[in-house]
Amino acid sequence: MLQKPILWGLPTTLSIEPTTSCNLRCPECPSGLRSFSRPTGMLQEKLFEQVIDQVKGHLSWLHLYFQGEPFLNPRFLEMVHYADSKGIFTSTSTNAHYLGEKQVKEIFKSGLKQLIVSMDGITQEVYEAYRIGGNLEKVQQGLQLLIAERKKAGLQFPRIVLQFLVTGQNEHQIPALKTWAKELEVDELQLKTTQIYDFENGSDLIPKDLGYSRYVPVGNGKWKLKNRLENKCWRMWEGAVVTWDGRVVPCCFDKDAKHVMGELKNESLSGIWNSLPYLTFRKQLLSDRTQIEICRNCTE
Ligand code: SF4
């Protein structure tokens, strides 16, 4: 690391947001809380293809996800197919409420390479404590169907990653979850720490097992981020996030697009990637990260 905001070329990974809409109401998510201060809507194919055409041959990995539930965009799988046809590895994240027979067939046809399924409980009561409005049976049936059909068709993709956000309410279910995931033959189980907006005064969402927590107590009921905030961030040199309406933001922690580096309706991605706002942001991060609000509650 040169400790200077110098860079070349284009990002090698991108996250693009299919939609800000969501069918659930998770408490630490602006889609769930309907609390965005930026415009909300659906990514249009024209904009998507325009971005892909700029990065094909360079981009190695595309995560079609930021906020919202991707399967609510009616053109979502067509977009996956477009990126796949350009040789880009495609991944997405879902709450798995839309994995019926028809969708499963269409997923296979789209060429999607990785599907991350969020499931944070193995009983309805625990699951819906965080995934408010969610139906666990639907999630589990969808996953079972997808894995069974993939096996029947002799397909390797999409890889299925089961993602479990560990909280104070579900940590006791981890052993049972591991057994369930093994029986189902998911390709990977990820136990993830949960980001909490107002962690300073503690929260029921912080697990007792601090191995699964981003935060540690400092006494008097106060908490702090576990990691030391170093003035560096590999993401700034590797990837960017595009919102549904074409704003480029530095990373997925900028959920409300407070740090817009440029808009794709006005500029090319390469122009934005090398623009003055982006260079200034990187420079600020390298000199004093604590001055950037999103970087103060970040584990990278
Ligand atoms: S919040 Fe800041 S430190 Fe964290 S990934 Fe984003 S830019 Fe990097």
PDB file of C-alpha atoms and ligand atoms in Angstrom:
ATOM      1  CA  MET A   1       0.000   0.000   0.000  1.00  0.00           C
ATOM      2  CA  LEU A   2       1.477   3.305  -1.109  1.00  0.00           C
ATOM      3  CA  GLN A   3      -0.594   5.343   1.373  1.00  0.00           C
ATOM      4  CA  LYS A   4      -1.429   7.625  -1.564  1.00  0.00           C
ATOM      5  CA  PRO A   5      -4.743   7.809  -3.410  1.00  0.00           C
ATOM      6  CA  ILE A   6      -3.183   6.610  -6.681  1.00  0.00           C
ATOM      7  CA  LEU A   7      -4.976   4.052  -8.852  1.00  0.00           C
ATOM      8  CA  TRP A   8      -5.308   2.778 -12.384  1.00  0.00           C
ATOM      9  CA  GLY A   9      -8.037   1.424 -14.637  1.00  0.00           C
ATOM     10  CA  LEU A  10     -11.473   0.383 -13.432  1.00  0.00           C
ATOM     11  CA  PRO A  11     -12.880  -1.462 -10.409  1.00  0.00           C
ATOM     12  CA  THR A  12     -12.588  -5.251 -10.669  1.00  0.00           C
ATOM     13  CA  THR A  13     -15.748  -5.857  -8.643  1.00  0.00           C
ATOM     14  CA  LEU A  14     -19.050  -4.025  -8.583  1.00  0.00           C
ATOM     15  CA  SER A  15     -22.274  -4.180  -6.608  1.00  0.00           C
ATOM     16  CA  ILE A  16     -25.315  -2.966  -8.492  1.00  0.00           C
ATOM     17  CA  GLU A  17     -28.649  -2.427  -6.790  1.00  0.00           C
ATOM     18  CA  PRO A  18     -31.638  -4.061  -8.567  1.00  0.00           C
ATOM     19  CA  THR A  19     -34.161  -2.283  -6.334  1.00  0.00           C
ATOM     20  CA  THR A  20     -34.642  -0.570  -2.987  1.00  0.00           C
ATOM     21  CA  SER A  21     -37.996  -2.346  -2.458  1.00  0.00           C
ATOM     22  CA  CYS A  22     -38.328  -5.145   0.031  1.00  0.00           C
ATOM     23  CA  ASN A  23     -41.090  -7.459   1.164  1.00  0.00           C
ATOM     24  CA  LEU A  24     -39.702  -7.631   4.741  1.00  0.00           C
ATOM     25  CA  ARG A  25     -39.203  -5.103   7.548  1.00  0.00           C
ATOM     26  CA  CYS A  26     -35.827  -5.891   9.115  1.00  0.00           C
ATOM     27  CA  PRO A  27     -34.977  -3.409  11.876  1.00  0.00           C
ATOM     28  CA  GLU A  28     -31.385  -2.508  10.935  1.00  0.00           C
ATOM     29  CA  CYS A  29     -32.050  -2.019   7.226  1.00  0.00           C
ATOM     30  CA  PRO A  30     -33.248   1.164   5.482  1.00  0.00           C
ATOM     31  CA  SER A  31     -35.254  -0.894   2.951  1.00  0.00           C
ATOM     32  CA  GLY A  32     -37.013  -2.695   5.773  1.00  0.00           C
ATOM     33  CA  LEU A  33     -37.577   0.509   7.736  1.00  0.00           C
ATOM     34  CA  ARG A  34     -38.610   2.464   4.598  1.00  0.00           C
ATOM     35  CA  SER A  35     -36.222   5.102   5.884  1.00  0.00           C
ATOM     36  CA  PHE A  36     -34.149   6.103   2.846  1.00  0.00           C
ATOM     37  CA  SER A  37     -33.470   9.775   2.368  1.00  0.00           C
ATOM     38  CA  ARG A  38     -32.379   9.070  -1.235  1.00  0.00           C
ATOM     39  CA  PRO A  39     -34.836   8.310  -4.078  1.00  0.00           C
ATOM     40  CA  THR A  40     -36.145   4.731  -4.199  1.00  0.00           C
ATOM     41  CA  GLY A  41     -37.002   2.640  -7.255  1.00  0.00           C
ATOM     42  CA  MET A  42     -36.072  -0.143  -9.697  1.00  0.00           C
ATOM     43  CA  LEU A  43     -32.920  -0.491 -11.783  1.00  0.00           C
ATOM     44  CA  GLN A  44     -33.706  -0.258 -15.511  1.00  0.00           C
ATOM     45  CA  GLU A  45     -32.149  -2.699 -17.975  1.00  0.00           C
ATOM     46  CA  LYS A  46     -30.864   0.070 -20.218  1.00  0.00           C
ATOM     47  CA  LEU A  47     -28.746   1.595 -17.454  1.00  0.00           C
ATOM     48  CA  PHE A  48     -27.587  -1.836 -16.318  1.00  0.00           C
ATOM     49  CA  GLU A  49     -26.449  -2.861 -19.805  1.00  0.00           C
ATOM     50  CA  GLN A  50     -24.721   0.474 -20.249  1.00  0.00           C
ATOM     51  CA  VAL A  51     -22.658  -0.183 -17.099  1.00  0.00           C
ATOM     52  CA  ILE A  52     -21.904  -3.792 -18.024  1.00  0.00           C
ATOM     53  CA  ASP A  53     -20.762  -2.759 -21.495  1.00  0.00           C
ATOM     54  CA  GLN A  54     -18.291  -0.365 -19.890  1.00  0.00           C
ATOM     55  CA  VAL A  55     -16.769  -2.965 -17.581  1.00  0.00           C
ATOM     56  CA  LYS A  56     -16.964  -6.237 -19.537  1.00  0.00           C
ATOM     57  CA  GLY A  57     -13.544  -7.744 -20.076  1.00  0.00           C
ATOM     58  CA  HIS A  58     -12.366  -6.019 -16.912  1.00  0.00           C
ATOM     59  CA  LEU A  59     -14.873  -6.871 -14.206  1.00  0.00           C
ATOM     60  CA  SER A  60     -14.339 -10.258 -12.582  1.00  0.00           C
ATOM     61  CA  TRP A  61     -17.214 -10.276 -10.100  1.00  0.00           C
ATOM     62  CA  LEU A  62     -20.627  -8.662  -9.997  1.00  0.00           C
ATOM     63  CA  HIS A  63     -22.819  -8.685  -6.922  1.00  0.00           C
ATOM     64  CA  LEU A  64     -26.338  -7.810  -8.018  1.00  0.00           C
ATOM     65  CA  TYR A  65     -27.374  -6.604  -4.646  1.00  0.00           C
ATOM     66  CA  PHE A  66     -27.117  -3.569  -2.371  1.00  0.00           C
ATOM     67  CA  GLN A  67     -30.365  -2.723  -0.557  1.00  0.00           C
ATOM     68  CA  GLY A  68     -33.790  -4.256  -1.199  1.00  0.00           C
ATOM     69  CA  GLU A  69     -34.864  -7.690  -2.448  1.00  0.00           C
ATOM     70  CA  PRO A  70     -33.454  -8.287  -5.983  1.00  0.00           C
ATOM     71  CA  PHE A  71     -36.193 -10.724  -7.048  1.00  0.00           C
ATOM     72  CA  LEU A  72     -38.744  -7.890  -6.780  1.00  0.00           C
ATOM     73  CA  ASN A  73     -37.245  -6.355  -9.916  1.00  0.00           C
ATOM     74  CA  PRO A  74     -39.239  -8.037 -12.712  1.00  0.00           C
ATOM     75  CA  ARG A  75     -36.208  -7.904 -15.097  1.00  0.00           C
ATOM     76  CA  PHE A  76     -33.716  -9.143 -12.528  1.00  0.00           C
ATOM     77  CA  LEU A  77     -32.864 -12.523 -14.067  1.00  0.00           C
ATOM     78  CA  GLU A  78     -32.594 -11.017 -17.557  1.00  0.00           C
ATOM     79  CA  MET A  79     -29.945  -8.684 -16.150  1.00  0.00           C
ATOM     80  CA  VAL A  80     -28.103 -11.617 -14.578  1.00  0.00           C
ATOM     81  CA  HIS A  81     -28.190 -13.334 -17.959  1.00  0.00           C
ATOM     82  CA  TYR A  82     -26.798 -10.266 -19.700  1.00  0.00           C
ATOM     83  CA  ALA A  83     -23.823 -10.056 -17.322  1.00  0.00           C
ATOM     84  CA  ASP A  84     -23.258 -13.810 -17.493  1.00  0.00           C
ATOM     85  CA  SER A  85     -23.206 -13.676 -21.300  1.00  0.00           C
ATOM     86  CA  LYS A  86     -20.313 -11.185 -21.014  1.00  0.00           C
ATOM     87  CA  GLY A  87     -18.291 -13.654 -18.942  1.00  0.00           C
ATOM     88  CA  ILE A  88     -18.845 -11.948 -15.583  1.00  0.00           C
ATOM     89  CA  PHE A  89     -19.274 -14.022 -12.396  1.00  0.00           C
ATOM     90  CA  THR A  90     -22.691 -13.074 -10.994  1.00  0.00           C
ATOM     91  CA  SER A  91     -23.800 -13.277  -7.388  1.00  0.00           C
ATOM     92  CA  THR A  92     -26.841 -12.026  -5.502  1.00  0.00           C
ATOM     93  CA  SER A  93     -28.420 -12.038  -2.027  1.00  0.00           C
ATOM     94  CA  THR A  94     -32.038 -12.826  -1.303  1.00  0.00           C
ATOM     95  CA  ASN A  95     -34.433 -13.384   1.548  1.00  0.00           C
ATOM     96  CA  ALA A  96     -35.654 -16.390  -0.491  1.00  0.00           C
ATOM     97  CA  HIS A  97     -39.360 -15.656  -0.507  1.00  0.00           C
ATOM     98  CA  TYR A  98     -39.510 -15.964  -4.291  1.00  0.00           C
ATOM     99  CA  LEU A  99     -38.041 -19.399  -4.972  1.00  0.00           C
ATOM    100  CA  GLY A 100     -40.974 -21.167  -6.585  1.00  0.00           C
ATOM    101  CA  GLU A 101     -40.694 -23.778  -9.371  1.00  0.00           C
ATOM    102  CA  LYS A 102     -40.845 -21.223 -12.173  1.00  0.00           C
ATOM    103  CA  GLN A 103     -38.190 -18.961 -10.627  1.00  0.00           C
ATOM    104  CA  VAL A 104     -35.862 -21.882  -9.920  1.00  0.00           C
ATOM    105  CA  LYS A 105     -35.939 -22.882 -13.624  1.00  0.00           C
ATOM    106  CA  GLU A 106     -35.328 -19.268 -14.621  1.00  0.00           C
ATOM    107  CA  ILE A 107     -32.426 -18.966 -12.179  1.00  0.00           C
ATOM    108  CA  PHE A 108     -30.728 -21.946 -13.864  1.00  0.00           C
ATOM    109  CA  LYS A 109     -31.314 -20.410 -17.306  1.00  0.00           C
ATOM    110  CA  SER A 110     -29.936 -17.022 -16.233  1.00  0.00           C
ATOM    111  CA  GLY A 111     -26.481 -18.440 -15.500  1.00  0.00           C
ATOM    112  CA  LEU A 112     -26.426 -17.023 -11.951  1.00  0.00           C
ATOM    113  CA  LYS A 113     -23.276 -18.323 -10.260  1.00  0.00           C
ATOM    114  CA  GLN A 114     -23.941 -17.653  -6.589  1.00  0.00           C
ATOM    115  CA  LEU A 115     -27.049 -17.198  -4.489  1.00  0.00           C
ATOM    116  CA  ILE A 116     -26.669 -15.983  -0.912  1.00  0.00           C
ATOM    117  CA  VAL A 117     -29.745 -16.768   1.155  1.00  0.00           C
ATOM    118  CA  SER A 118     -30.358 -14.846   4.370  1.00  0.00           C
ATOM    119  CA  MET A 119     -31.922 -16.998   7.048  1.00  0.00           C
ATOM    120  CA  ASP A 120     -31.355 -15.913  10.617  1.00  0.00           C
ATOM    121  CA  GLY A 121     -33.255 -18.482  12.645  1.00  0.00           C
ATOM    122  CA  ILE A 122     -34.462 -22.034  12.371  1.00  0.00           C
ATOM    123  CA  THR A 123     -37.807 -21.567  14.119  1.00  0.00           C
ATOM    124  CA  GLN A 124     -40.418 -19.101  12.889  1.00  0.00           C
ATOM    125  CA  GLU A 125     -40.404 -17.227  16.191  1.00  0.00           C
ATOM    126  CA  VAL A 126     -36.658 -16.606  16.192  1.00  0.00           C
ATOM    127  CA  TYR A 127     -36.502 -16.010  12.436  1.00  0.00           C
ATOM    128  CA  GLU A 128     -39.166 -13.317  12.469  1.00  0.00           C
ATOM    129  CA  ALA A 129     -37.641 -11.525  15.466  1.00  0.00           C
ATOM    130  CA  TYR A 130     -35.243  -9.950  12.944  1.00  0.00           C
ATOM    131  CA  ARG A 131     -36.781 -10.801   9.531  1.00  0.00           C
ATOM    132  CA  ILE A 132     -40.035  -9.058  10.384  1.00  0.00           C
ATOM    133  CA  GLY A 133     -42.859 -10.211   8.104  1.00  0.00           C
ATOM    134  CA  GLY A 134     -40.832 -13.222   6.908  1.00  0.00           C
ATOM    135  CA  ASN A 135     -42.101 -16.774   6.510  1.00  0.00           C
ATOM    136  CA  LEU A 136     -39.458 -19.345   7.423  1.00  0.00           C
ATOM    137  CA  GLU A 137     -41.325 -22.262   5.886  1.00  0.00           C
ATOM    138  CA  LYS A 138     -41.351 -20.515   2.530  1.00  0.00           C
ATOM    139  CA  VAL A 139     -37.585 -19.856   2.757  1.00  0.00           C
ATOM    140  CA  GLN A 140     -36.779 -23.441   3.681  1.00  0.00           C
ATOM    141  CA  GLN A 141     -39.051 -24.921   1.020  1.00  0.00           C
ATOM    142  CA  GLY A 142     -37.543 -22.640  -1.627  1.00  0.00           C
ATOM    143  CA  LEU A 143     -34.030 -23.646  -0.648  1.00  0.00           C
ATOM    144  CA  GLN A 144     -34.889 -27.342  -0.615  1.00  0.00           C
ATOM    145  CA  LEU A 145     -36.460 -27.061  -4.056  1.00  0.00           C
ATOM    146  CA  LEU A 146     -33.517 -25.182  -5.508  1.00  0.00           C
ATOM    147  CA  ILE A 147     -30.949 -27.643  -4.194  1.00  0.00           C
ATOM    148  CA  ALA A 148     -32.979 -30.703  -5.221  1.00  0.00           C
ATOM    149  CA  GLU A 149     -33.570 -29.350  -8.750  1.00  0.00           C
ATOM    150  CA  ARG A 150     -29.948 -28.365  -9.155  1.00  0.00           C
ATOM    151  CA  LYS A 151     -28.924 -31.889  -8.227  1.00  0.00           C
ATOM    152  CA  LYS A 152     -31.502 -33.428 -10.589  1.00  0.00           C
ATOM    153  CA  ALA A 153     -30.262 -31.255 -13.455  1.00  0.00           C
ATOM    154  CA  GLY A 154     -26.627 -32.132 -12.661  1.00  0.00           C
ATOM    155  CA  LEU A 155     -25.725 -28.442 -12.319  1.00  0.00           C
ATOM    156  CA  GLN A 156     -22.911 -26.960 -10.297  1.00  0.00           C
ATOM    157  CA  PHE A 157     -24.343 -23.422 -10.164  1.00  0.00           C
ATOM    158  CA  PRO A 158     -25.630 -21.372  -8.544  1.00  0.00           C
ATOM    159  CA  ARG A 159     -23.531 -22.079  -5.471  1.00  0.00           C
ATOM    160  CA  ILE A 160     -25.782 -21.755  -2.451  1.00  0.00           C
ATOM    161  CA  VAL A 161     -24.461 -19.784   0.505  1.00  0.00           C
ATOM    162  CA  LEU A 162     -26.625 -19.803   3.600  1.00  0.00           C
ATOM    163  CA  GLN A 163     -26.028 -16.622   5.546  1.00  0.00           C
ATOM    164  CA  PHE A 164     -26.973 -16.298   9.189  1.00  0.00           C
ATOM    165  CA  LEU A 165     -26.617 -12.889  10.869  1.00  0.00           C
ATOM    166  CA  VAL A 166     -25.798 -13.760  14.472  1.00  0.00           C
ATOM    167  CA  THR A 167     -27.736 -11.728  17.052  1.00  0.00           C
ATOM    168  CA  GLY A 168     -28.514 -12.004  20.757  1.00  0.00           C
ATOM    169  CA  GLN A 169     -31.832 -13.562  19.770  1.00  0.00           C
ATOM    170  CA  ASN A 170     -30.607 -16.402  17.555  1.00  0.00           C
ATOM    171  CA  GLU A 171     -27.100 -17.333  18.716  1.00  0.00           C
ATOM    172  CA  HIS A 172     -28.418 -20.321  20.684  1.00  0.00           C
ATOM    173  CA  GLN A 173     -29.639 -21.862  17.411  1.00  0.00           C
ATOM    174  CA  ILE A 174     -26.203 -22.091  15.779  1.00  0.00           C
ATOM    175  CA  PRO A 175     -25.622 -25.828  16.519  1.00  0.00           C
ATOM    176  CA  ALA A 176     -29.057 -26.787  15.148  1.00  0.00           C
ATOM    177  CA  LEU A 177     -28.512 -24.519  12.155  1.00  0.00           C
ATOM    178  CA  LYS A 178     -25.224 -26.272  11.330  1.00  0.00           C
ATOM    179  CA  THR A 179     -26.964 -29.648  11.372  1.00  0.00           C
ATOM    180  CA  TRP A 180     -29.785 -28.383   9.159  1.00  0.00           C
ATOM    181  CA  ALA A 181     -27.391 -26.809   6.636  1.00  0.00           C
ATOM    182  CA  LYS A 182     -25.382 -30.017   6.417  1.00  0.00           C
ATOM    183  CA  GLU A 183     -28.465 -32.142   5.832  1.00  0.00           C
ATOM    184  CA  LEU A 184     -29.653 -29.765   3.137  1.00  0.00           C
ATOM    185  CA  GLU A 185     -26.186 -29.839   1.501  1.00  0.00           C
ATOM    186  CA  VAL A 186     -25.789 -26.085   1.104  1.00  0.00           C
ATOM    187  CA  ASP A 187     -22.389 -25.258  -0.375  1.00  0.00           C
ATOM    188  CA  GLU A 188     -21.387 -22.866   2.378  1.00  0.00           C
ATOM    189  CA  LEU A 189     -22.696 -21.638   5.700  1.00  0.00           C
ATOM    190  CA  GLN A 190     -21.637 -18.129   6.714  1.00  0.00           C
ATOM    191  CA  LEU A 191     -22.142 -16.933  10.280  1.00  0.00           C
ATOM    192  CA  LYS A 192     -21.968 -13.162  10.007  1.00  0.00           C
ATOM    193  CA  THR A 193     -21.685 -10.427  12.590  1.00  0.00           C
ATOM    194  CA  THR A 194     -24.523  -7.901  12.579  1.00  0.00           C
ATOM    195  CA  GLN A 195     -24.019  -4.196  11.989  1.00  0.00           C
ATOM    196  CA  ILE A 196     -25.937  -2.115  14.509  1.00  0.00           C
ATOM    197  CA  TYR A 197     -26.464   1.603  13.934  1.00  0.00           C
ATOM    198  CA  ASP A 198     -26.686   2.719  17.568  1.00  0.00           C
ATOM    199  CA  PHE A 199     -24.310   0.361  19.274  1.00  0.00           C
ATOM    200  CA  GLU A 200     -22.778   2.862  21.746  1.00  0.00           C
ATOM    201  CA  ASN A 201     -25.430   2.185  24.407  1.00  0.00           C
ATOM    202  CA  GLY A 202     -25.649  -1.550  23.711  1.00  0.00           C
ATOM    203  CA  SER A 203     -28.461  -3.464  21.983  1.00  0.00           C
ATOM    204  CA  ASP A 204     -30.354  -6.749  22.361  1.00  0.00           C
ATOM    205  CA  LEU A 205     -29.039  -7.584  18.920  1.00  0.00           C
ATOM    206  CA  ILE A 206     -25.454  -7.853  20.184  1.00  0.00           C
ATOM    207  CA  PRO A 207     -24.740 -11.564  20.858  1.00  0.00           C
ATOM    208  CA  LYS A 208     -23.487 -12.731  24.245  1.00  0.00           C
ATOM    209  CA  ASP A 209     -20.734 -14.641  22.482  1.00  0.00           C
ATOM    210  CA  LEU A 210     -18.536 -11.700  21.557  1.00  0.00           C
ATOM    211  CA  GLY A 211     -16.803 -13.869  18.969  1.00  0.00           C
ATOM    212  CA  TYR A 212     -19.876 -13.085  16.824  1.00  0.00           C
ATOM    213  CA  SER A 213     -19.990  -9.398  17.713  1.00  0.00           C
ATOM    214  CA  ARG A 214     -18.508  -6.355  15.993  1.00  0.00           C
ATOM    215  CA  TYR A 215     -18.671  -4.514  19.308  1.00  0.00           C
ATOM    216  CA  VAL A 216     -17.200  -4.912  22.802  1.00  0.00           C
ATOM    217  CA  PRO A 217     -18.305  -3.390  26.115  1.00  0.00           C
ATOM    218  CA  VAL A 218     -16.137  -0.641  27.585  1.00  0.00           C
ATOM    219  CA  GLY A 219     -17.923  -0.277  30.950  1.00  0.00           C
ATOM    220  CA  ASN A 220     -20.838   1.858  32.214  1.00  0.00           C
ATOM    221  CA  GLY A 221     -23.161   0.227  29.675  1.00  0.00           C
ATOM    222  CA  LYS A 222     -21.127   1.675  26.791  1.00  0.00           C
ATOM    223  CA  TRP A 223     -19.868  -0.243  23.733  1.00  0.00           C
ATOM    224  CA  LYS A 224     -17.261   0.350  21.062  1.00  0.00           C
ATOM    225  CA  LEU A 225     -16.238  -1.172  17.763  1.00  0.00           C
ATOM    226  CA  LYS A 226     -14.009  -4.209  18.333  1.00  0.00           C
ATOM    227  CA  ASN A 227     -11.569  -3.516  15.517  1.00  0.00           C
ATOM    228  CA  ARG A 228      -9.036  -0.735  15.555  1.00  0.00           C
ATOM    229  CA  LEU A 229      -9.947   1.823  12.916  1.00  0.00           C
ATOM    230  CA  GLU A 230      -6.912   1.940  10.683  1.00  0.00           C
ATOM    231  CA  ASN A 231      -6.576   4.601   8.037  1.00  0.00           C
ATOM    232  CA  LYS A 232      -6.842   2.203   5.125  1.00  0.00           C
ATOM    233  CA  CYS A 233      -9.472   0.303   3.185  1.00  0.00           C
ATOM    234  CA  TRP A 234      -8.799  -2.214   0.389  1.00  0.00           C
ATOM    235  CA  ARG A 235     -12.278  -1.647  -1.029  1.00  0.00           C
ATOM    236  CA  MET A 236     -11.360   1.805  -2.262  1.00  0.00           C
ATOM    237  CA  TRP A 237      -8.934   0.283  -4.761  1.00  0.00           C
ATOM    238  CA  GLU A 238     -10.980  -2.683  -5.804  1.00  0.00           C
ATOM    239  CA  GLY A 239     -14.708  -2.066  -6.055  1.00  0.00           C
ATOM    240  CA  ALA A 240     -17.628   0.340  -6.020  1.00  0.00           C
ATOM    241  CA  VAL A 241     -21.393   0.282  -5.558  1.00  0.00           C
ATOM    242  CA  VAL A 242     -23.983   1.526  -8.049  1.00  0.00           C
ATOM    243  CA  THR A 243     -27.436   2.462  -6.789  1.00  0.00           C
ATOM    244  CA  TRP A 244     -30.565   1.610  -8.811  1.00  0.00           C
ATOM    245  CA  ASP A 245     -30.572   5.125 -10.345  1.00  0.00           C
ATOM    246  CA  GLY A 246     -26.896   5.102 -11.330  1.00  0.00           C
ATOM    247  CA  ARG A 247     -25.173   6.924  -8.482  1.00  0.00           C
ATOM    248  CA  VAL A 248     -21.736   5.556  -7.660  1.00  0.00           C
ATOM    249  CA  VAL A 249     -20.951   5.278  -3.941  1.00  0.00           C
ATOM    250  CA  PRO A 250     -17.747   3.957  -2.374  1.00  0.00           C
ATOM    251  CA  CYS A 251     -19.022   0.852  -0.605  1.00  0.00           C
ATOM    252  CA  CYS A 252     -22.044  -1.024   0.718  1.00  0.00           C
ATOM    253  CA  PHE A 253     -21.850   0.766   4.094  1.00  0.00           C
ATOM    254  CA  ASP A 254     -23.098   3.900   2.360  1.00  0.00           C
ATOM    255  CA  LYS A 255     -26.679   2.623   2.350  1.00  0.00           C
ATOM    256  CA  ASP A 256     -28.234   6.040   2.013  1.00  0.00           C
ATOM    257  CA  ALA A 257     -25.815   7.223  -0.712  1.00  0.00           C
ATOM    258  CA  LYS A 258     -24.363  10.065   1.342  1.00  0.00           C
ATOM    259  CA  HIS A 259     -21.058   9.948  -0.582  1.00  0.00           C
ATOM    260  CA  VAL A 260     -21.983  10.121  -4.252  1.00  0.00           C
ATOM    261  CA  MET A 261     -18.794  10.018  -6.345  1.00  0.00           C
ATOM    262  CA  GLY A 262     -20.634  10.665  -9.602  1.00  0.00           C
ATOM    263  CA  GLU A 263     -23.724   9.718 -11.593  1.00  0.00           C
ATOM    264  CA  LEU A 264     -23.622   7.323 -14.503  1.00  0.00           C
ATOM    265  CA  LYS A 265     -26.231   9.306 -16.364  1.00  0.00           C
ATOM    266  CA  ASN A 266     -23.649  12.099 -16.676  1.00  0.00           C
ATOM    267  CA  GLU A 267     -20.271  10.341 -16.684  1.00  0.00           C
ATOM    268  CA  SER A 268     -18.554   7.035 -17.505  1.00  0.00           C
ATOM    269  CA  LEU A 269     -17.646   4.654 -14.699  1.00  0.00           C
ATOM    270  CA  SER A 270     -13.973   5.110 -15.460  1.00  0.00           C
ATOM    271  CA  GLY A 271     -14.392   8.906 -15.244  1.00  0.00           C
ATOM    272  CA  ILE A 272     -16.098   8.564 -11.852  1.00  0.00           C
ATOM    273  CA  TRP A 273     -13.573   6.012 -10.561  1.00  0.00           C
ATOM    274  CA  ASN A 274     -10.774   8.489 -11.253  1.00  0.00           C
ATOM    275  CA  SER A 275     -12.732  11.639 -10.399  1.00  0.00           C
ATOM    276  CA  LEU A 276     -11.797  14.340  -7.928  1.00  0.00           C
ATOM    277  CA  PRO A 277     -14.564  13.425  -5.408  1.00  0.00           C
ATOM    278  CA  TYR A 278     -13.354   9.785  -5.388  1.00  0.00           C
ATOM    279  CA  LEU A 279      -9.695  10.799  -5.011  1.00  0.00           C
ATOM    280  CA  THR A 280     -10.616  13.216  -2.239  1.00  0.00           C
ATOM    281  CA  PHE A 281     -12.602  10.519  -0.431  1.00  0.00           C
ATOM    282  CA  ARG A 282      -9.701   8.052  -0.663  1.00  0.00           C
ATOM    283  CA  LYS A 283      -7.286  10.720   0.523  1.00  0.00           C
ATOM    284  CA  GLN A 284      -9.502  11.520   3.524  1.00  0.00           C
ATOM    285  CA  LEU A 285      -9.694   7.825   4.384  1.00  0.00           C
ATOM    286  CA  LEU A 286      -5.928   7.459   4.274  1.00  0.00           C
ATOM    287  CA  SER A 287      -5.352  10.514   6.450  1.00  0.00           C
ATOM    288  CA  ASP A 288      -8.146  10.225   9.036  1.00  0.00           C
ATOM    289  CA  ARG A 289     -10.887   7.688   8.603  1.00  0.00           C
ATOM    290  CA  THR A 290     -12.752   8.781  11.726  1.00  0.00           C
ATOM    291  CA  GLN A 291     -13.838  11.938   9.885  1.00  0.00           C
ATOM    292  CA  ILE A 292     -16.064   9.826   7.598  1.00  0.00           C
ATOM    293  CA  GLU A 293     -19.218   8.715   9.394  1.00  0.00           C
ATOM    294  CA  ILE A 294     -19.781   5.430   7.499  1.00  0.00           C
ATOM    295  CA  CYS A 295     -16.158   4.407   8.116  1.00  0.00           C
ATOM    296  CA  ARG A 296     -16.554   4.761  11.897  1.00  0.00           C
ATOM    297  CA  ASN A 297     -19.003   1.802  12.109  1.00  0.00           C
ATOM    298  CA  CYS A 298     -17.199  -0.428   9.654  1.00  0.00           C
ATOM    299  CA  THR A 299     -15.218  -3.574  10.267  1.00  0.00           C
ATOM    300  CA  GLU A 300     -13.072  -3.436   7.112  1.00  0.00           C
TER     301      GLU A 300
HETATM  302  S1  SF4 B   1     -17.162   2.261   5.334  1.00  0.00           S
HETATM  303 FE1  SF4 B   1     -15.205   3.251   4.849  1.00  0.00          FE
HETATM  304  S2  SF4 B   1     -13.630   1.862   5.631  1.00  0.00           S
HETATM  305 FE2  SF4 B   1     -15.567   0.722   5.505  1.00  0.00          FE
HETATM  306  S3  SF4 B   1     -15.526  -0.293   3.497  1.00  0.00           S
HETATM  307 FE3  SF4 B   1     -16.611   1.647   3.261  1.00  0.00          FE
HETATM  308  S4  SF4 B   1     -15.021   3.122   2.639  1.00  0.00           S
HETATM  309 FE4  SF4 B   1     -13.984   1.325   3.483  1.00  0.00          FE
END
